[in-house]
Tab-separated table of C-alpha atoms in Angstrom:
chain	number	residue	atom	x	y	z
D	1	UNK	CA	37.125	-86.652	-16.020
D	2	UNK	CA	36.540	-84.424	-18.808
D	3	UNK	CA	33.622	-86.412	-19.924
D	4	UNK	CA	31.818	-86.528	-16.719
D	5	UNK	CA	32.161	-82.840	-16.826
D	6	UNK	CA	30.805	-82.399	-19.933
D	7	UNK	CA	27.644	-84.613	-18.742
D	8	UNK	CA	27.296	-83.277	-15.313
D	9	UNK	CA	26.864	-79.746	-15.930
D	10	UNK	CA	24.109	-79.636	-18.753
D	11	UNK	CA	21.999	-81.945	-16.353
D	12	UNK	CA	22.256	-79.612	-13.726
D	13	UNK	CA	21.190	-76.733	-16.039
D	14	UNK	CA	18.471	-78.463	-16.837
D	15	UNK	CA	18.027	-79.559	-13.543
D	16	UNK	CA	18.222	-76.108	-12.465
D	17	UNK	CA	15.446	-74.348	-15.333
D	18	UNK	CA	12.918	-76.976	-14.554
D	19	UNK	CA	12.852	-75.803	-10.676
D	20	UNK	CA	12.781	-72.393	-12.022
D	21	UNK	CA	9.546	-72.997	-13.935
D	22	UNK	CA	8.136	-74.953	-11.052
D	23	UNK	CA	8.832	-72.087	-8.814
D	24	UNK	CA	6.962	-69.562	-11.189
D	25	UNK	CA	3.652	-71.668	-11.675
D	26	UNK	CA	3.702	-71.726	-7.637
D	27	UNK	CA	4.305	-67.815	-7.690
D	28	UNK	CA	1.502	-65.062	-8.209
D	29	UNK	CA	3.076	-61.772	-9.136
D	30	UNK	CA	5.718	-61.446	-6.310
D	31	UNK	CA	9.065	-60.830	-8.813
D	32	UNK	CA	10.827	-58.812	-6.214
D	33	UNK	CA	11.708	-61.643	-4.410
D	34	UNK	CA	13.305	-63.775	-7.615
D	35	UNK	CA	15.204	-60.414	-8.558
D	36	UNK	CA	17.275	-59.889	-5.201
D	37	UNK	CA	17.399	-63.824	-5.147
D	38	UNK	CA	19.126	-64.011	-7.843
D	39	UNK	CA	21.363	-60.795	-7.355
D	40	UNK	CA	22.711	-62.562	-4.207
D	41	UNK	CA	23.384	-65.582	-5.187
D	42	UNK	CA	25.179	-64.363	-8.157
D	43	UNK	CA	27.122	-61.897	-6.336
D	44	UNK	CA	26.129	-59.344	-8.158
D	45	UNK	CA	24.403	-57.009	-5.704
D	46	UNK	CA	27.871	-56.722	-4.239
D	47	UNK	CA	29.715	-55.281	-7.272
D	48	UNK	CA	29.068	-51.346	-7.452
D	49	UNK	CA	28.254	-51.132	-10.465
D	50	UNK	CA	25.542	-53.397	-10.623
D	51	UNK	CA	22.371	-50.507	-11.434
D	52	UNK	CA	25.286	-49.291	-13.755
D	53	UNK	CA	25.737	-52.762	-15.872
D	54	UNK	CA	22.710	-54.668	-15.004
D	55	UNK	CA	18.970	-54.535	-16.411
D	56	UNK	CA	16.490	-56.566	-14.385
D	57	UNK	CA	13.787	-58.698	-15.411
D	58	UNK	CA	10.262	-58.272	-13.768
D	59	UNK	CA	7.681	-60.741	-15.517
D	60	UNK	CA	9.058	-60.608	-18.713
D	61	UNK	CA	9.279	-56.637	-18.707
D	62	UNK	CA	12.898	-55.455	-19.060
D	63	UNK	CA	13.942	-52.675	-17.090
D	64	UNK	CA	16.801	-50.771	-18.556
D	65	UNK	CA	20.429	-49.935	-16.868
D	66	UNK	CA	20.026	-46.396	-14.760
D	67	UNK	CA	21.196	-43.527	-16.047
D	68	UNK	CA	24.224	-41.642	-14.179
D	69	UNK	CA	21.762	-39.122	-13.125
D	70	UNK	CA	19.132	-42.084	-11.118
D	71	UNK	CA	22.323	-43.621	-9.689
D	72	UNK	CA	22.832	-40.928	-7.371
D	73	UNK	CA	19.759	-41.764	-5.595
D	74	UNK	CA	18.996	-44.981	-3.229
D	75	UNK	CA	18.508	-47.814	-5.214
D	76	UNK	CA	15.208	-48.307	-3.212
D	77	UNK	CA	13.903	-45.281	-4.446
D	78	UNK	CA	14.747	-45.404	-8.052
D	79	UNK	CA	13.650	-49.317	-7.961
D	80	UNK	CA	9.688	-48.001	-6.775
D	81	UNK	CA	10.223	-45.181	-9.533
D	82	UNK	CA	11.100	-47.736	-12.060
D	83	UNK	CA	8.719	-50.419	-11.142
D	84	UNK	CA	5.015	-50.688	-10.635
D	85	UNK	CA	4.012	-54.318	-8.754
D	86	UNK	CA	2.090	-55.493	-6.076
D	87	UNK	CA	2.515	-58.021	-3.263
D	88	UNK	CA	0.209	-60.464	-3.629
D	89	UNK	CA	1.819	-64.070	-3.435
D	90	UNK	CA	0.095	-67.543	-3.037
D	91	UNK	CA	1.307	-69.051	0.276
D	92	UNK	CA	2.999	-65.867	1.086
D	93	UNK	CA	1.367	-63.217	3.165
D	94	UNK	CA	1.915	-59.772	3.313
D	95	UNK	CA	3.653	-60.070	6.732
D	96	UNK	CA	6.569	-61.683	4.966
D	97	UNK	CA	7.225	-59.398	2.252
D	98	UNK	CA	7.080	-56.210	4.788
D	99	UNK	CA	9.377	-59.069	6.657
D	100	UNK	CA	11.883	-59.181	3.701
D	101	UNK	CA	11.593	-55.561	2.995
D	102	UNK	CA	12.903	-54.343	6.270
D	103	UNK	CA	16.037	-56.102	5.403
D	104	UNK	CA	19.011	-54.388	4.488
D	105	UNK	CA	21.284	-55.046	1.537
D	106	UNK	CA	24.542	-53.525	1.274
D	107	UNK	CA	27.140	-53.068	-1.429
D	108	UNK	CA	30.599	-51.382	-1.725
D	109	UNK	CA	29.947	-48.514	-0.001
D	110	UNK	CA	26.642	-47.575	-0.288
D	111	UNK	CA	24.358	-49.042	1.895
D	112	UNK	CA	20.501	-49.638	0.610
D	113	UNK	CA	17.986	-49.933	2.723
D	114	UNK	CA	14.486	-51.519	1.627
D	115	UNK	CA	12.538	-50.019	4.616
D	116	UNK	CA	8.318	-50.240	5.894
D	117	UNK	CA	7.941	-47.108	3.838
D	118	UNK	CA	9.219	-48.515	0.802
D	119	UNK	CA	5.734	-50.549	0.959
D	120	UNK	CA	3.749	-47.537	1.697
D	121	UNK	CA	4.690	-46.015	-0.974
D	122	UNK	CA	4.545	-48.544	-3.079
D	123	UNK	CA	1.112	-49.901	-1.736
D	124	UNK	CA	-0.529	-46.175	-1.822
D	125	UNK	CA	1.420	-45.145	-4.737
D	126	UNK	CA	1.957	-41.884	-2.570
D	127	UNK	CA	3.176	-39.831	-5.812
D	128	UNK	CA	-0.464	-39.771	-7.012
D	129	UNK	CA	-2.629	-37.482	-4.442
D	130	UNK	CA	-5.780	-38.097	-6.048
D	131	UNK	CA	-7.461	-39.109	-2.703
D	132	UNK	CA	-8.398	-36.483	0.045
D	133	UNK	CA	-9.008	-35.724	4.124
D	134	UNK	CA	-11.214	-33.389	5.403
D	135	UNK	CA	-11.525	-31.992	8.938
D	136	UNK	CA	-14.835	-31.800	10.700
D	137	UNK	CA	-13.587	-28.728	12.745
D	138	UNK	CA	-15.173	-28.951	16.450
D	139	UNK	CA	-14.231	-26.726	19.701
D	140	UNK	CA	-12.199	-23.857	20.037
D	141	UNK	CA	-9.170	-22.428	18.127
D	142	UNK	CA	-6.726	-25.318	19.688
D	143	UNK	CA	-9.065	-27.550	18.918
D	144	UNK	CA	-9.342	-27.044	15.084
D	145	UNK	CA	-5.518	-26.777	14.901
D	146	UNK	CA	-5.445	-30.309	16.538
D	147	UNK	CA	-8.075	-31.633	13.890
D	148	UNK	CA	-6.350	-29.702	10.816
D	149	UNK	CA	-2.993	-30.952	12.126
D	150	UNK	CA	-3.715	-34.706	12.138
D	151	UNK	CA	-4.797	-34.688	9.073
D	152	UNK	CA	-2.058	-32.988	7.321
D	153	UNK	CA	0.558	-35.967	9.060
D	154	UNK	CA	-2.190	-38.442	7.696
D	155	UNK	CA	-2.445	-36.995	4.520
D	156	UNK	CA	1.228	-36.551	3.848
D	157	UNK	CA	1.837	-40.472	4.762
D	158	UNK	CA	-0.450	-41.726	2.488
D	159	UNK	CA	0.529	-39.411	-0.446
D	160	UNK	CA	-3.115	-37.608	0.034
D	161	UNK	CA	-4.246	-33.868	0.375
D	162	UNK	CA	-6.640	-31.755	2.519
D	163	UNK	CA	-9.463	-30.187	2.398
D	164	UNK	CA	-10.008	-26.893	4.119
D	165	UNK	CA	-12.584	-24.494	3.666
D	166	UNK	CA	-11.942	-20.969	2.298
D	167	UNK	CA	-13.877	-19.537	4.513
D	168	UNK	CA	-12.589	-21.052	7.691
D	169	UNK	CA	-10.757	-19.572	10.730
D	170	UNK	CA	-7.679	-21.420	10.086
D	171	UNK	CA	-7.405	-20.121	6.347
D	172	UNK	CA	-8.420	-16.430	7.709
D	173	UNK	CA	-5.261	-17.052	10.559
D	174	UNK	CA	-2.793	-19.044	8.878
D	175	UNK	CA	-1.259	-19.095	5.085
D	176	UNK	CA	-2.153	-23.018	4.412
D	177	UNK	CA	-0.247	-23.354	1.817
D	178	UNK	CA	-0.177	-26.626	1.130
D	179	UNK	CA	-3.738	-27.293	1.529
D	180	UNK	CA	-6.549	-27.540	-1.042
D	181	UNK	CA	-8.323	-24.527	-0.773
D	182	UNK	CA	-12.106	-24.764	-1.409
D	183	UNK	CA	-15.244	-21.951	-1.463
D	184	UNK	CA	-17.297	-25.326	-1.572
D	185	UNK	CA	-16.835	-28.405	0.451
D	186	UNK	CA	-20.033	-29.948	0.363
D	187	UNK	CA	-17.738	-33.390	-1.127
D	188	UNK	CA	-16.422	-33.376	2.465
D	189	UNK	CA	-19.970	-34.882	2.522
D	190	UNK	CA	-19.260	-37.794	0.929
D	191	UNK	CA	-16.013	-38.960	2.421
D	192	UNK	CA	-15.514	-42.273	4.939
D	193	UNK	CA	-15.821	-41.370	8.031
D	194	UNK	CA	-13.643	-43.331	10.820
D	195	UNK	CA	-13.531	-42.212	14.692
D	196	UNK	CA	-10.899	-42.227	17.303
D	197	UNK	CA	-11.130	-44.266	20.393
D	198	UNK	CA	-9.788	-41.749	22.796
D	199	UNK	CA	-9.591	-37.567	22.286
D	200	UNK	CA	-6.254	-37.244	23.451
D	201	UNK	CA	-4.330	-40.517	22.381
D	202	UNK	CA	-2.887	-41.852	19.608
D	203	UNK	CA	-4.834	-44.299	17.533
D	204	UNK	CA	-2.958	-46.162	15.199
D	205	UNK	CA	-6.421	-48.120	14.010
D	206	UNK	CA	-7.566	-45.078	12.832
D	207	UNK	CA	-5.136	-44.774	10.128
D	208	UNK	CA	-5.682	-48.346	8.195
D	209	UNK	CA	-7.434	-47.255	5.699
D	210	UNK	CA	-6.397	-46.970	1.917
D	211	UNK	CA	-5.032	-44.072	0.307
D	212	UNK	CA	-7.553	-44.582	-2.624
D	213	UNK	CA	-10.629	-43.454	-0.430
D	214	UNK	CA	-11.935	-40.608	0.732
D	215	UNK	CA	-11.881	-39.912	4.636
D	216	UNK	CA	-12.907	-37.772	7.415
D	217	UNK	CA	-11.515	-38.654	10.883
D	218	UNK	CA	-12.934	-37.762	13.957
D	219	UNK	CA	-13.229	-36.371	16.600
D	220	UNK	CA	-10.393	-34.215	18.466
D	221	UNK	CA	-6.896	-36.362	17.241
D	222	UNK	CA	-5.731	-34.126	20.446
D	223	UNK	CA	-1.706	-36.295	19.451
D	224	UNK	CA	1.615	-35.306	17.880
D	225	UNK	CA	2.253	-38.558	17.121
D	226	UNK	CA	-0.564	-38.030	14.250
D	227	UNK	CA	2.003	-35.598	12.488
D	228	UNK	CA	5.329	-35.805	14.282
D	229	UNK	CA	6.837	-36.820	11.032
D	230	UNK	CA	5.685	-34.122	9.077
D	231	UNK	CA	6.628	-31.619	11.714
D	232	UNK	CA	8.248	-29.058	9.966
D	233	UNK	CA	6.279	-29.119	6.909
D	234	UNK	CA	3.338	-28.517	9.170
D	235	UNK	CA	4.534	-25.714	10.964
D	236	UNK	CA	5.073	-23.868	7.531
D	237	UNK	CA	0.992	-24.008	7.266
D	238	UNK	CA	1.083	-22.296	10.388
D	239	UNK	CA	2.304	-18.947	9.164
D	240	UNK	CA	0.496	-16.648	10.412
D	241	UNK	CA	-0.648	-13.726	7.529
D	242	UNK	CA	1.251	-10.954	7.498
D	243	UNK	CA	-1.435	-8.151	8.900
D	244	UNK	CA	-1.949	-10.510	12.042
D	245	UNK	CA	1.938	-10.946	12.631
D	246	UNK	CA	2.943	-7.293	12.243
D	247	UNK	CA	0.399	-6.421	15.324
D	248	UNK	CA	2.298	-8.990	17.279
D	249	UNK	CA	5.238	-7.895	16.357
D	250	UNK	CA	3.784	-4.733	17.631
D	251	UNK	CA	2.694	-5.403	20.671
D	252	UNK	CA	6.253	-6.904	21.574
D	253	UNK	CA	8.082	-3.939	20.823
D	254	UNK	CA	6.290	-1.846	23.216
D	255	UNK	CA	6.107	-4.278	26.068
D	256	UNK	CA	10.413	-4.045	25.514
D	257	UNK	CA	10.148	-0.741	25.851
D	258	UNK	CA	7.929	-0.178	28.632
D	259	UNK	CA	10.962	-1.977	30.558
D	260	UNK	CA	13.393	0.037	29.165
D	261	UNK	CA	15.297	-2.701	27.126
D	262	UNK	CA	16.614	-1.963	23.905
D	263	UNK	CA	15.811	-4.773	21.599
D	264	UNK	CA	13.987	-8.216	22.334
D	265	UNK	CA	18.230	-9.410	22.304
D	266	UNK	CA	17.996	-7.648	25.720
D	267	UNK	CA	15.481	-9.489	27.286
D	268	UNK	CA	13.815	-13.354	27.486
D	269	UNK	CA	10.274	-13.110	26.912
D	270	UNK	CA	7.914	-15.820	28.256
D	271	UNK	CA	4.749	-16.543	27.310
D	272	UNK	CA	1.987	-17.566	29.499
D	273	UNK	CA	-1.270	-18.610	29.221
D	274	UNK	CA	-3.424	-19.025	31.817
D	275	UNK	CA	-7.110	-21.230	31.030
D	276	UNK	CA	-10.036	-21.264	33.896
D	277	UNK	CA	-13.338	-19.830	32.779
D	278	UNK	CA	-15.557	-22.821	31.944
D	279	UNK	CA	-12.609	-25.781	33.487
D	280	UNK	CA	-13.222	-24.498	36.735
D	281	UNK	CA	-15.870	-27.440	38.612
D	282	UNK	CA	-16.546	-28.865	35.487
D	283	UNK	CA	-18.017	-32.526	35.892
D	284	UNK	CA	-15.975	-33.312	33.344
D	285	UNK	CA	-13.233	-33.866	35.037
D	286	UNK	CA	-11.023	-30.667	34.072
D	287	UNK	CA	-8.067	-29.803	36.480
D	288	UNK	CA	-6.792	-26.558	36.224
D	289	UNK	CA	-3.396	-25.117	37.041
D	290	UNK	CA	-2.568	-24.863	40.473
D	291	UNK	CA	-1.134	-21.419	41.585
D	292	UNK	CA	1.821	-23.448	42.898
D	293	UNK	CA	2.535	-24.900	39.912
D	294	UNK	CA	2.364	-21.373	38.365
D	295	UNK	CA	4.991	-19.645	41.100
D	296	UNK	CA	7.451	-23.215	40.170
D	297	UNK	CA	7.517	-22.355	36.348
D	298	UNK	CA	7.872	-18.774	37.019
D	299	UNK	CA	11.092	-19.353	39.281
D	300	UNK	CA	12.175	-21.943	36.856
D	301	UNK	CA	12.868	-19.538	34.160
D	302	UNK	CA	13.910	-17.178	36.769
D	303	UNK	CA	16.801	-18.594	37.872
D	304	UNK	CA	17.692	-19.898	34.436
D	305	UNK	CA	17.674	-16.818	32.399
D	306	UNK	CA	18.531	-12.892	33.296
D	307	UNK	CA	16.218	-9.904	32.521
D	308	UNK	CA	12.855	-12.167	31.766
D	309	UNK	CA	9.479	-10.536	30.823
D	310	UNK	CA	6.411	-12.528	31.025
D	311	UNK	CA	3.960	-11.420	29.072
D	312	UNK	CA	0.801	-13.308	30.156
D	313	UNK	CA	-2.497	-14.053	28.628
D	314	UNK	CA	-5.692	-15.261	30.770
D	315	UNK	CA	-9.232	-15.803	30.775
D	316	UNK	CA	-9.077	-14.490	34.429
D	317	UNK	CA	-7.169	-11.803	35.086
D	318	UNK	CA	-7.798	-10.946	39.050
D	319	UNK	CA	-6.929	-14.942	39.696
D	320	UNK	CA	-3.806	-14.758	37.588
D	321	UNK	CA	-2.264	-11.403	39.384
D	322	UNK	CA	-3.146	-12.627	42.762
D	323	UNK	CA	-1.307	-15.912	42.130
D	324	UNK	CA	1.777	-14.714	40.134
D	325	UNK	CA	4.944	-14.636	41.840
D	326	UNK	CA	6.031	-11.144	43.175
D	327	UNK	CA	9.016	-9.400	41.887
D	328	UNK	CA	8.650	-10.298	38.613
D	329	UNK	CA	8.171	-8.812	35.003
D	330	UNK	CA	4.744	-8.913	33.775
D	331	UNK	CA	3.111	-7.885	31.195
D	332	UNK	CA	-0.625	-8.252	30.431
D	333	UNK	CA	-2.153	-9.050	26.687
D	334	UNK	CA	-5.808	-7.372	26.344
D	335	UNK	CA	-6.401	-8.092	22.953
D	336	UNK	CA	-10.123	-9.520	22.801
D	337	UNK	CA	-8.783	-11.643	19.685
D	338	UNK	CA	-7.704	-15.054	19.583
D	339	UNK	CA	-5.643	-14.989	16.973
D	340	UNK	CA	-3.529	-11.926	18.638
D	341	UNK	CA	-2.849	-13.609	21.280
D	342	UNK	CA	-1.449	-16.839	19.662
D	343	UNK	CA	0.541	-15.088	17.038
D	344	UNK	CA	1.870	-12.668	19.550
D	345	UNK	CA	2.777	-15.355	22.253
D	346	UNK	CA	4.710	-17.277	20.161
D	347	UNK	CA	6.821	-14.709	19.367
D	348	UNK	CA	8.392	-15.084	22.847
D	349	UNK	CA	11.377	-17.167	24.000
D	350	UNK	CA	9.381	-19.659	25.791
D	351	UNK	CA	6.284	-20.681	27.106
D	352	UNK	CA	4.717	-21.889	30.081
D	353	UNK	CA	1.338	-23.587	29.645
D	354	UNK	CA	-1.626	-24.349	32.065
D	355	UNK	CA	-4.056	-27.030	30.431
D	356	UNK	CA	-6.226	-26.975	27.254
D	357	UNK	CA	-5.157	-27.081	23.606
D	358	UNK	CA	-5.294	-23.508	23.213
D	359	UNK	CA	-1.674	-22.920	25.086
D	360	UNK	CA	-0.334	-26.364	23.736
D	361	UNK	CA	-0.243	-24.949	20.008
D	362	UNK	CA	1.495	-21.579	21.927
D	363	UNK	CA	3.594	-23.849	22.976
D	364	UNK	CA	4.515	-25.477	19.628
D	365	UNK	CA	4.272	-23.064	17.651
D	366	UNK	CA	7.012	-20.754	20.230
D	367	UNK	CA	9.796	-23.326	20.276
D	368	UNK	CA	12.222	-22.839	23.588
D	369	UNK	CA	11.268	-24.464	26.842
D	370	UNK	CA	8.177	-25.474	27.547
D	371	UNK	CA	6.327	-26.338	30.511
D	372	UNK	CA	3.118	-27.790	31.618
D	373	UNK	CA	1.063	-28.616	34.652
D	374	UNK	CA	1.213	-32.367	34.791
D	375	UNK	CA	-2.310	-33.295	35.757
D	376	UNK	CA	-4.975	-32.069	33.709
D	377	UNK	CA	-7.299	-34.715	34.271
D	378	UNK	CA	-8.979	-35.797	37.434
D	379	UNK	CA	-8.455	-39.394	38.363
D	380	UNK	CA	-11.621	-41.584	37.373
D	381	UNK	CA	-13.351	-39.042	35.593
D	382	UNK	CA	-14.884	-38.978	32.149
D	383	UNK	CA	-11.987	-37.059	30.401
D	384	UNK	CA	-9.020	-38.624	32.511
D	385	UNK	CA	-10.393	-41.700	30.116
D	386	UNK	CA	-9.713	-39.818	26.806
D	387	UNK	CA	-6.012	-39.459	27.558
D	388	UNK	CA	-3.046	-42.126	27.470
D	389	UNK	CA	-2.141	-44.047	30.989
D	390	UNK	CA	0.482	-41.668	31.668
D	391	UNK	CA	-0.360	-38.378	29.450
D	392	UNK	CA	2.806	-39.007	26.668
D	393	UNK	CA	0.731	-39.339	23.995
D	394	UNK	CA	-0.603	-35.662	24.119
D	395	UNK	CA	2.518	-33.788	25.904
D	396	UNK	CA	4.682	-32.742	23.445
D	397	UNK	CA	8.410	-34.799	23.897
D	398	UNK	CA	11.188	-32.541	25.590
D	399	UNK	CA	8.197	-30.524	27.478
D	400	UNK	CA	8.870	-30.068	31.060
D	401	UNK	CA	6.339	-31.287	33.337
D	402	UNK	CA	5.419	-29.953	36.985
């Protein structure tokens, strides 16, 4: 018995390194699939301290045991630091290693997960940011804060930067700070251009493109989905500078104490804003807020909150007071600038909306409840097109809809 042993088991090793070498001529760079291979089958992935005890081989490059200090982290994350490789395979396509990758591995007690973004940044080496976006800022104020918007989510999935002007409205409203800065743009020139298939719907072709070229997407990107991830880090660029915020702050003050309240803690302020002017019989295909819809919002917050101030801002004043419910708080912004009205607007407790992108980012950028007038397209026209089928991809989630 002993001898059979003793025969058996070097033929199998044998056995074993000459399907090994087999497998390698058949494989073109793809190690990460050998190393968790063999981690499994060896039952070592399952022993804690296996990025404590364990180098691993990728293509005859030896990757040393992590330090106390990486083993804190994932062991996805320090793997990408430690390794640079790509996933090119013969036979294998890239649909099976983002396949593989979505798996999860676990181990005693920490659980590792080897997720889509793993490949991103892997793929787009996303720690670089040598690549750029840059806007092509069209339309009004909500317009440009669409455009600039979409590209900061882009940018920050793909590990890339933008572009902005020096001398553009944005910079002059906003501190952008982590935007690239420019008194000359003319590279903005240069860059790949790609376009959107609808104005205000998500395309998700419009983001396959590498991270190693230059791009300028068009044309309005009027969807949060374009930067939904990046959500908070983008509403830090929308700070507004401090000269414009201390007038709104201004204006607030005295419209709490022109109704005798002592501090905004006193009171629930509401903003409003209130688009017509050039909507109104557009061909187009612009609907505009109904004054039912307007008296429904205005009782909604109403009967929902005690001693509310709505402090309203319209292109059309005489429409808006004849339409606005009776017995309730108003107040009326006259400030010819735009960026006034934003700034001071969303330092209210909530916000009800008409149509456009102008009260949208008032909306945002405010925070509470908001609401919005559900139809802002007419059915068959031109712009009803440029939306989703049922409006989600531009209406903010958690927005109330009437």
């Amino acid at each position: 018995m002993e001898r059979r042993k003793r025969i058996v088991i070097p033929c199998l090793t044998c056995a074993f390194v000459l399907i090994f070498f087999v497998f390698q001529t058949n494989v073109n760079k793809f190690p990460i699939f050998e190393v968790f291979n063999d981690q499994i089958r060896n039952g070592i992935i399952t022993k804690r301290n296996w990025t404590k005890n364990h180098s691993v081989l990728f293509k005859g490059k030896n990757i040393k045991p992590l330090s106390k200090k990486v083993r804190n982290e994932s062991t996805r994350k320090t793997l990408l630091k430690q390794t640079k490789f790509t996933f090119t395979t013969k036979g294998r396509n890239e649909s099976t290693t983002q396949s593989f990758l979505k798996q999860t591995f676990t181990t005693k007690g920490i659980k590792i997960s080897t997720m889509t973004s793993a490949i991103i940044a892997v793929r787009n080496n996303s720690n670089n940011k040598t690549h750029f976006v840059c806007p092509v800022f069209m339309g009004g104020f909500g317009n440009t804060m669409f455009q600039l918007a979409a590209h900061f989510g882009v940018a920050m999935s793909k590990g890339m930067r933008v572009i902005v002007a020096n001398n553009s409205e944005l910079n002059r409203v906003f501190k952008l700070e982590d935007i690239d800065i420019r008194h000359n743009t003319d590279i903005c020139k240069t860059f790949i251009s790609r376009g959107e298939r609808q104005n205000c719907a998500y395309d998700k072709n419009l983001l396959k493109f590498s991270s190693f070229q230059n791009i300028r997407l068009g044309q309005y990107l009027q969807s949060w989905k374009y930067f939904y991830d990046f959500r908070s880090q983008l509403k830090k660029q929308f700070t507004f500078r401090d000269h414009l915020l201390q007038e709104a702050k201004s204006k607030i003050v005295q419209t709490v104490k022109r109704f005798n309240r002592g501090s905004t803690r006193d009171v629930t302020l509401v903003g409003v804003r209130v688009r017509r002017g050039d909507m109104v019989n557009h061909k187009f295909g612009y609907n505009i807020a109904t004054p039912e819809y307007l008296t429904k919002a205005v009782q909604y917050f109403q009967s929902k909150y005690k001693n509310v101030v709505f402090i309203i801002s319209s292109q059309d004043i005489p429409w808006t007071k004849a339409n606005m419910p009776n017995n309730t708080n108003v107040e009326y912004l006259t400030s010819p600038k735009r960026e006034i009205i934003v700034a001071t607007l969303t330092l209210c407790n909530h916000t009800i909306t008409t149509v456009g992108s102008f009260s949208w980012w008032i909306g945002w950028l405010t925070g509470g409840e908001v609401t919005y007038f559900k139809w802002p397209a007419k059915e068959g026209s031109a712009l009803r097109k440029q939306y989703s089928k049922d409006f989600s991809d531009f209406y903010y989630p958690g927005w109330i809809g009437m």
